[in-house]
XYZ file of C-alpha atoms in Angstrom:
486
model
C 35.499 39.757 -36.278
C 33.720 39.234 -32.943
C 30.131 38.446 -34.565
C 27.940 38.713 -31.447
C 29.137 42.390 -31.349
C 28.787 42.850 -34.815
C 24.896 40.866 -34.817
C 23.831 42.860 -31.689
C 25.340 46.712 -32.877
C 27.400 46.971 -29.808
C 30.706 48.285 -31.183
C 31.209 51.590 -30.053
C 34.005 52.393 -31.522
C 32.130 52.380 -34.965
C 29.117 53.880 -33.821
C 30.818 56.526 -32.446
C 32.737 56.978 -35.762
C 29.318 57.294 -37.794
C 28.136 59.717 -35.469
C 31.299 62.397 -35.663
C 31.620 61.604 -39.805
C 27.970 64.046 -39.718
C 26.762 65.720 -37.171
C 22.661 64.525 -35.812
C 21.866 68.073 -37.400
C 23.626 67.552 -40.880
C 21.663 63.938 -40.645
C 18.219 65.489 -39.898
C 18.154 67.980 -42.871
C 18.412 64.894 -45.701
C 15.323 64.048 -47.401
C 14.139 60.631 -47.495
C 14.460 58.699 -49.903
C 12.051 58.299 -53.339
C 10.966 54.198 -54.004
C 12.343 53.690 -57.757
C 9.139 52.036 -59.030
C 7.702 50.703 -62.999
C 6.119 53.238 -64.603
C 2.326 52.951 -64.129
C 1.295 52.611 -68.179
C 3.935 49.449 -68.147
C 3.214 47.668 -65.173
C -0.451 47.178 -65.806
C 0.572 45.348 -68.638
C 2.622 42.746 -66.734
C 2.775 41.215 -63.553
C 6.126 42.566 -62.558
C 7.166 44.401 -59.293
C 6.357 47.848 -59.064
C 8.577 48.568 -56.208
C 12.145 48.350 -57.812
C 14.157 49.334 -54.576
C 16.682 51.135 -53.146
C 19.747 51.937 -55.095
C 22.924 51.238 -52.971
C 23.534 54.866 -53.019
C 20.165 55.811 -51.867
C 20.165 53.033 -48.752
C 23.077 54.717 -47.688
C 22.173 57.703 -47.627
C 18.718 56.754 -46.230
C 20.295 55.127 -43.136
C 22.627 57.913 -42.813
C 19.164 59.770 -41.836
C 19.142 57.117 -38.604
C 20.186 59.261 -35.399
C 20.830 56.075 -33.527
C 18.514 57.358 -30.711
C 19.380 56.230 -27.409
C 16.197 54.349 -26.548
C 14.693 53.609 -30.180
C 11.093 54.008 -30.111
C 10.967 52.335 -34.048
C 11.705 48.604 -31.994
C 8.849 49.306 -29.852
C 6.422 49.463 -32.721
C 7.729 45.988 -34.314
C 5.965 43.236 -34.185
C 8.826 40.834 -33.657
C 11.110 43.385 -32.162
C 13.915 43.581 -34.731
C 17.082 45.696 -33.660
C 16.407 48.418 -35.879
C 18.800 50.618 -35.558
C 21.165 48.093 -35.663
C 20.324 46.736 -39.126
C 20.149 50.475 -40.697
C 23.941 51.483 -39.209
C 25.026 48.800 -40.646
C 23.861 49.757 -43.906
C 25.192 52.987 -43.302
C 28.860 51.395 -43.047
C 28.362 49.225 -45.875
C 28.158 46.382 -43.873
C 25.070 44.767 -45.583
C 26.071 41.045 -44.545
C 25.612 42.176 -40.390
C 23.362 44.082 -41.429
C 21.081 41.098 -43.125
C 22.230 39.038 -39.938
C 20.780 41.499 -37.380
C 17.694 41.275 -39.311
C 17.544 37.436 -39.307
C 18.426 37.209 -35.867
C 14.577 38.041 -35.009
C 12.804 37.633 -38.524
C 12.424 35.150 -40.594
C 11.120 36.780 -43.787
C 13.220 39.770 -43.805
C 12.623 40.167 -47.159
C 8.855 39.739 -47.107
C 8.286 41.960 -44.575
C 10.320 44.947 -46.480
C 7.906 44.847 -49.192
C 4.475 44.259 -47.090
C 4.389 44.908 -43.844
C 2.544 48.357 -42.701
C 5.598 50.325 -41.519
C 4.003 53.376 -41.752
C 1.810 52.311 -38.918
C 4.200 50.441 -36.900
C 7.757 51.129 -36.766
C 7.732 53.924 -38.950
C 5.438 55.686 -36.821
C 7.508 55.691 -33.793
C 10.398 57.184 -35.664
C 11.863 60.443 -33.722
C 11.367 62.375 -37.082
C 7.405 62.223 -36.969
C 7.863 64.493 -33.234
C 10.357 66.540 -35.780
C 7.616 66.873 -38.003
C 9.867 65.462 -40.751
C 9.526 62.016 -42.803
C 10.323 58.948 -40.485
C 13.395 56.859 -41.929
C 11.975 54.814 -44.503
C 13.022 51.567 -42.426
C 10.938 49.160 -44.671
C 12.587 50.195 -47.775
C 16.053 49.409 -45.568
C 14.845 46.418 -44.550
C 13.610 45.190 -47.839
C 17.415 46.392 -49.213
C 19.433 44.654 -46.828
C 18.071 41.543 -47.307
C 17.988 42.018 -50.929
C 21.725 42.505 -50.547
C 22.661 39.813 -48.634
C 20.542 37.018 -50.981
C 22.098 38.863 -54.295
C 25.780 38.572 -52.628
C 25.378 34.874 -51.232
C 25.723 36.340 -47.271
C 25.227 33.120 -45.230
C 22.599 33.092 -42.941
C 22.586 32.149 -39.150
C 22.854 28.605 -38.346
C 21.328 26.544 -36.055
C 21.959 26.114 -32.526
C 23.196 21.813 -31.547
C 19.465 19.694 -32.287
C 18.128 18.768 -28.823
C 16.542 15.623 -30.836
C 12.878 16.998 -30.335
C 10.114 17.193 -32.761
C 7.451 19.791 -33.421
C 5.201 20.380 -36.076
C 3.685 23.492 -37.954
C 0.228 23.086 -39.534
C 0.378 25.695 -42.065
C 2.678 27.742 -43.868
C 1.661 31.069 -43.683
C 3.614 34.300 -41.779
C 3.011 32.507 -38.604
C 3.851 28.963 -39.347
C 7.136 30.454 -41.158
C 7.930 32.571 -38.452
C 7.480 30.079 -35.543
C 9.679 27.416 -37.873
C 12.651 29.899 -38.265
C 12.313 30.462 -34.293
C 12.700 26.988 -33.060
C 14.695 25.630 -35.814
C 17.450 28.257 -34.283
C 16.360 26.839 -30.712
C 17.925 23.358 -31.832
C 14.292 22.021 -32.720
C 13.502 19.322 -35.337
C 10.952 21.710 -37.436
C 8.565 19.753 -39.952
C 5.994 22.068 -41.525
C 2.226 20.872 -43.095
C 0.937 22.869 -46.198
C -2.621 21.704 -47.305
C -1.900 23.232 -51.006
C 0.594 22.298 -53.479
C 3.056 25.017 -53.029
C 4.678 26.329 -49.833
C 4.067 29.855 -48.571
C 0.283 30.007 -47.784
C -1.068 33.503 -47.951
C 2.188 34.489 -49.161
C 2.093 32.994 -52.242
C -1.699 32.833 -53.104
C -2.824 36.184 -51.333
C -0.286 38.415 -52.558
C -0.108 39.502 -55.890
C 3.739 39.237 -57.769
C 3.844 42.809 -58.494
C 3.783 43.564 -55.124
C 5.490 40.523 -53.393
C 7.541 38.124 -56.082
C 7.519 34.392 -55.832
C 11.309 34.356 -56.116
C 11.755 36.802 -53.096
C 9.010 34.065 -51.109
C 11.264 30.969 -52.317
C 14.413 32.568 -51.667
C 13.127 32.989 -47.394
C 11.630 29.326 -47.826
C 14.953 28.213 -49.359
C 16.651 29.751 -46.023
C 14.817 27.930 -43.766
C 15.649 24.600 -45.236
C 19.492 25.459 -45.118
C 18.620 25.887 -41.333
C 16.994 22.444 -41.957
C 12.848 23.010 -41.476
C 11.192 20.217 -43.297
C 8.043 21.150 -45.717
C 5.342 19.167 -46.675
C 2.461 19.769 -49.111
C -0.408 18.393 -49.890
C -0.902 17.268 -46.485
C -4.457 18.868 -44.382
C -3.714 18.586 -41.307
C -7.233 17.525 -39.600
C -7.562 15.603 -42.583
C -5.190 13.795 -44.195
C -3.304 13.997 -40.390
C -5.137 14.437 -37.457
C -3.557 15.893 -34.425
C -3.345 12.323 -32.966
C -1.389 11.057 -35.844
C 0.719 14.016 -35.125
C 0.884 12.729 -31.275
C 2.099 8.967 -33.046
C 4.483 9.996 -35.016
C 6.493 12.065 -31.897
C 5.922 15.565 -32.234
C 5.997 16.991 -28.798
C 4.274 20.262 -29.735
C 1.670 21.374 -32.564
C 1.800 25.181 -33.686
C -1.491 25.560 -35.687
C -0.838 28.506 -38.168
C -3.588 27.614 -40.415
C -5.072 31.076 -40.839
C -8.776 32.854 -42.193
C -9.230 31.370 -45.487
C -12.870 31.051 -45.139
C -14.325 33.595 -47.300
C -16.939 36.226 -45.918
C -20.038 37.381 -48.508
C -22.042 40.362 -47.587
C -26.007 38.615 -48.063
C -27.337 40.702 -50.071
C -29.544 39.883 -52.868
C -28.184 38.229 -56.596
C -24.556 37.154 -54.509
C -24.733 34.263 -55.791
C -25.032 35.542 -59.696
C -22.428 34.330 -62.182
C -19.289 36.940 -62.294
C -19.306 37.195 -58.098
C -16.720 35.980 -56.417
C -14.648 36.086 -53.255
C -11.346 37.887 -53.150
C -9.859 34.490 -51.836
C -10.860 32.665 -54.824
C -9.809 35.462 -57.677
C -6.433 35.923 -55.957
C -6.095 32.021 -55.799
C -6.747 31.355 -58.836
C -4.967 34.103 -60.050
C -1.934 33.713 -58.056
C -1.395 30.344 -57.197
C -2.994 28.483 -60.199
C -1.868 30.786 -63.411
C -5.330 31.967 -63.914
C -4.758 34.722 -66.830
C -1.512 33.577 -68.444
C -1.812 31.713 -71.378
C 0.321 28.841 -70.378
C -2.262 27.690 -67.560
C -5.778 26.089 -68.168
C -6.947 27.539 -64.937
C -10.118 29.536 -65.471
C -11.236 33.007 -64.133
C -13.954 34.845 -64.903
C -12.435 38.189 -66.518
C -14.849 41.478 -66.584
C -14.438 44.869 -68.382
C -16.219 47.006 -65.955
C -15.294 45.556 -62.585
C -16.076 46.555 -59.034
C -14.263 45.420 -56.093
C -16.171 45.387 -52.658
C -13.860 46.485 -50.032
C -11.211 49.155 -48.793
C -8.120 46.992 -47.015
C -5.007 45.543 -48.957
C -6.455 42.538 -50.410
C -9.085 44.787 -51.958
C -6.331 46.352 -53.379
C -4.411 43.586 -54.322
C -8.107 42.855 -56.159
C -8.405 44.992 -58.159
C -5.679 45.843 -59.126
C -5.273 42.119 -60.383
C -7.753 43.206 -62.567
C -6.591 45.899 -64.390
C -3.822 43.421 -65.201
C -6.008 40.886 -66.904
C -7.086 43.387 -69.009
C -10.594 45.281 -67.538
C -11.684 48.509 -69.285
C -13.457 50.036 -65.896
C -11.969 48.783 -62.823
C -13.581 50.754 -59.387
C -12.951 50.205 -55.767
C -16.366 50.239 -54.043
C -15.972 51.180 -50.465
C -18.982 52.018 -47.621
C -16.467 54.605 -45.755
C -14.851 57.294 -46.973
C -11.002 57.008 -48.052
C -9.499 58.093 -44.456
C -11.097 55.058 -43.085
C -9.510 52.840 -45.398
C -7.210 50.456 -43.857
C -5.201 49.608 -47.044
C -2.075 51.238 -47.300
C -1.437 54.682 -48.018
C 1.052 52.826 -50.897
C -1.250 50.805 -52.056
C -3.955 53.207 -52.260
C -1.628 55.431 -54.601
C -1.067 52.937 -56.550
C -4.325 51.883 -57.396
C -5.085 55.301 -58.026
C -1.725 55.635 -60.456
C -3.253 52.517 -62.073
C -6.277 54.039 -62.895
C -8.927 52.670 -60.423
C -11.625 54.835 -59.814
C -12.672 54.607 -55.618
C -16.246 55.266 -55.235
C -16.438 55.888 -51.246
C -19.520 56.237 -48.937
C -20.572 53.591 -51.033
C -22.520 50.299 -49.973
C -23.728 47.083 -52.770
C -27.770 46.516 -51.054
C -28.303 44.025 -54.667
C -27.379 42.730 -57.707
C -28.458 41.941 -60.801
C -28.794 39.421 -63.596
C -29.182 39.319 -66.986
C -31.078 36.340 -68.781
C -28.062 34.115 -68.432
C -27.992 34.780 -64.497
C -24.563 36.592 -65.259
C -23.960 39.768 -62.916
C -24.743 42.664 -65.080
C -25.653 45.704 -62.669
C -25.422 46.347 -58.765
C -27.520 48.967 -56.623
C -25.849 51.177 -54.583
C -26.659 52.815 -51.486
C -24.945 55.723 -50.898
C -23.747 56.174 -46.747
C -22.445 59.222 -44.809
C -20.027 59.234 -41.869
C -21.780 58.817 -38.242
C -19.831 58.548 -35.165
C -16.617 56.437 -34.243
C -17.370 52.397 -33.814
C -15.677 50.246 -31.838
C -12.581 50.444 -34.344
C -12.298 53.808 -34.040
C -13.308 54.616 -37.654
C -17.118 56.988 -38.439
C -19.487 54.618 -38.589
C -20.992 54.538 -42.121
C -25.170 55.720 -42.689
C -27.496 55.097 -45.270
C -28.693 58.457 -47.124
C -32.673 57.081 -47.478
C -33.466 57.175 -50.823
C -29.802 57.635 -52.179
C -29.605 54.449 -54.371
C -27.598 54.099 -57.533
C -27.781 51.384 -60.448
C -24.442 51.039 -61.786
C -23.541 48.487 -64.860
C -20.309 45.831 -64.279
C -20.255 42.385 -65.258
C -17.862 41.026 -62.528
C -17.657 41.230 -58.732
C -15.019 40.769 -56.383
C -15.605 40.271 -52.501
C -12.918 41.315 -49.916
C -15.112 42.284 -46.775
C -12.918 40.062 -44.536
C -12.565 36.255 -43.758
C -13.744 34.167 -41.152
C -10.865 31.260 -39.798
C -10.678 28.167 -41.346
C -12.992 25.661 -39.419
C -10.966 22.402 -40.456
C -8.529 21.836 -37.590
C -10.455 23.535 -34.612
C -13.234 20.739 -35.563
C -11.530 17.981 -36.233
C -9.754 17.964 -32.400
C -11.758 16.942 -29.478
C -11.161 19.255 -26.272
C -10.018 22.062 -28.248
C -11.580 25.153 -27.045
C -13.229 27.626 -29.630
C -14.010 30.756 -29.040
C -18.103 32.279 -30.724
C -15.938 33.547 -34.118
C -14.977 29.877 -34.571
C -10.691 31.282 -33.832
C -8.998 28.920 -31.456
C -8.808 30.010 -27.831
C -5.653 30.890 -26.552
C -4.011 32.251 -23.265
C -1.454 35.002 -23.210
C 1.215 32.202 -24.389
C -0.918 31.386 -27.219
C -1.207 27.997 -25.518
C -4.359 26.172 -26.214
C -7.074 24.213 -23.722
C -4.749 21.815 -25.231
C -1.303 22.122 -23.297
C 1.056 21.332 -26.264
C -1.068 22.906 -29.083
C -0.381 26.402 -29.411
C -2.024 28.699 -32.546
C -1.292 32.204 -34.011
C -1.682 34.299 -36.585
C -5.336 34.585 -38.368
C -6.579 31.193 -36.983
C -6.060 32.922 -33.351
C -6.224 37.051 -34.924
C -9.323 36.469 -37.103
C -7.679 38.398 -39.859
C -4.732 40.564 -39.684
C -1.132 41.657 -41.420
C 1.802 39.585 -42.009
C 3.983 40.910 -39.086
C 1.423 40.596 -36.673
C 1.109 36.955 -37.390
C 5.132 36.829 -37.348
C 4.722 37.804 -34.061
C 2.575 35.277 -32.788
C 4.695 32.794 -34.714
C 8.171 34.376 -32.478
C 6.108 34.332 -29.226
C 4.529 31.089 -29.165
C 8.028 29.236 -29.965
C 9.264 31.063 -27.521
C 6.729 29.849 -25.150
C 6.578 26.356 -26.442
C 10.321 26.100 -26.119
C 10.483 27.259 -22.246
C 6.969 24.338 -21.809
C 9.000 21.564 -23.189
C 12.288 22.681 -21.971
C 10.290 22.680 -18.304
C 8.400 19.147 -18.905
């Protein structure tokens, strides 16, 4: 087998064969595939995945859809530029092992990014189907298959290149930090990543809930990377327990900072600070990464029966729908645009609503309020309409004077945004900052700092997995051409 042709999808001959065995037109009139998911009664009882996958049959078929378009718009719209088509035709010949080797060839969390990622706004959207007025390919269920596959089966993974005998170092091991590893480890790096927390994964393992994104699927990518041979360390803050000279001392020749937005943001309205309000980073923290809810942890978390989650993007969903699972009666997304506007996933949004949260839109919290043991027992409402576009694009919201509602709950959950983590941009003199406290960065992520680069929310402010994969990709692509120069 001549693997660069089969990595890169450059064998004719097969291609060719896939296209005669059904015509683009035969190929075109299949429907997409259905997502074989836990029934919604069951899976708010457990934390399991809801998302079961593609059956082999179905991933077939699915990528049979693919009509290997000459210039594939789908790669455009990824982040890290994956070789679509070439991944998907090779699930279409039942070649899942090239097919899970395509998709490693640019990604490093294949399997992450299959369950997560917004494909319906990225690749997905620049599907030829959508100017067909049909359903785009569903390339994330694909992608989430094929590396599946491959783990299931044992499939090696790509190897790295000879070591060059240089050092770098990752401070943090979120999307970007993971991303950037799996990059320059291939490059022939020595790759040594920091985690401040006990377990490695960052956001992936104490942002995102189980039933949407396992820990064993998370371990299984982090287990990859150490085959390649990326070091991980925990318990280490860098800025802290390491500063960025000790970093300099012990011969790292480049810094990646990938320590992301895990500052939380409140809203400053009146009774915040009550008992039974919280952040969305702490509830999902404690509730993820600390076994908050399960009866073999001690960890505690304050659990509601009429809860109302402040916010309409995926860790709002991820909110409450951790709630319904630890057992709230009345569980209600509370939202100051209407439901278009939301930038949660269409997905994610149906499930909620499958799960039996109730979305009160055009909805704003102005206060709440306490009961005698200064416990949240109430919030006030203010009901908005829909002005004109802001800067996002998206109606900006209006108060309706006088339109105020008093509605009872007894816990609270934040998730208006974060702000970045302040630790590291402090803690180094010379490093430039931009006003929203994110480190300043040129169009090679490169810091004021010449071998510091940064990506991901620490750079972003706040944004989705792939896009921080991205920034991991590019800046070890630019650190590796700066050291390869020097």
């Amino acid at each position: 087998m001549n693997q660069e042709k089969e990595l890169h999808n450059r064998d004719a001959a097969w291609r060719e064969e896939l296209r005669a065995a059904m015509p683009a037109r035969e190929r075109s009139a299949i429907p997409r595939a259905t997502m074989n998911m836990l029934d919604p009664e069951h899976r708010v009882t457990c934390n399991e995945e809801v998302n079961c996958g593609l059956t082999a049959e179905q991933a077939v078929l699915e990528a049979t859809r693919c009509l290997d378009c000459p210039d594939p718009q789908c790669v455009s719209g990824c982040p890290v530029g994956i070789d679509i088509p070439g991944f998907v035709k090779n699930i279409q010949r039942g070649r899942n092992d090239v097919a899970s080797l395509v998709l490693r060839s640019t990604s490093a969390l294949p399997a992450v990014c299959g369950r997560v990622c917004p494909q319906e706004k990225q690749c997905e959207s620049r599907c030829i189907y959508n100017k067909m007025k049909k359903q785009p390919v569903a390339i994330g269920w694909l992608e989430r298959y094929a590396a599946d596959a491959a783990r299931n089966s044992g499939a090696p993974c790509p190897m790295p290149a000879e070591r060059k005998g240089v050092k770098v170092a990752v401070a943090g091991s979120g999307p970007a930090g993971l991303s950037f590893a799996g990059e320059m480890i291939m490059r022939g790096y020595d790759v040594t990543v920091y985690e401040a927390l006990h377990e490695i994964g960052g956001v992936l393992k104490y942002g995102i809930p189980e039933f949407r994104l396992p820990n064993e699927v998370v371990d299984a990518e982090l287990d990859t990377l150490r085959r390649q041979g990326v070091k991980f360390v925990s318990d280490v803050i860098i800025g802290k327990t390491l500063s960025f000279d000790d970093l300099l001392a012990e011969g790292y020749s480049g810094i990646f900072v990938a320590s992301g937005a895990g500052l939380p943001r409140f809203m400053g309205i009146p009774g915040e600070n009550l008992i039974g309000i919280m952040s969305s980073n702490e509830y999902l923290t404690r509730v993820n990464l600390m076994g908050a809810g399960r009866t073999d942890f001690d960890t505690p978390v304050s659990q509601g029966k009429r809860v109302a989650v402040v916010g309409g993007g995926n860790t709002a969903m991820d909110s409450v729908r951790t709630a319904r699972r630890l057992g709230a009666d009345e569980v209600m997304i509370v939202y100051r645009r209407s439901e278009a506007e939301m930038p949660a996933r269409l997905e994610e949004v149906a499930h909620a609503k499958e799960e039996g949260i109730h979305f009160m839109t055009l909805a704003n919290p102005v206060e709440y309020l306490g009961d005698e043991r200064g416990h949240v027992r109430a919030m006030r409402v203010q009901r908005m309409e829909l002005g004109e576009p802001d800067a996002s694009g998206r109606r900006s919201p209006q108060p309706i004077p006088g339109a105020i509602d008093e509605i009872e709950i007894d816990e609270v959950i934040v998730a208006v945004g974060v702000s970045p983590n302040p630790l590291i941009p402090n803690s180094i003199k010379d490093l430039e900052v931009t006003p929203r406290g994110t480190i300043a960065v040129n169009e090679k992520l490169q810091s004021s700092i010449p071998t510091l680069f940064a990506g991901g929310d620490i750079v972003r402010g706040g944004a989705t997995v792939i896009l921080a994969m991205g920034d991991g990709r590019h800046a070890a692509a630019e650190m590796a051409r700066t050291l390869e120069s020097e």
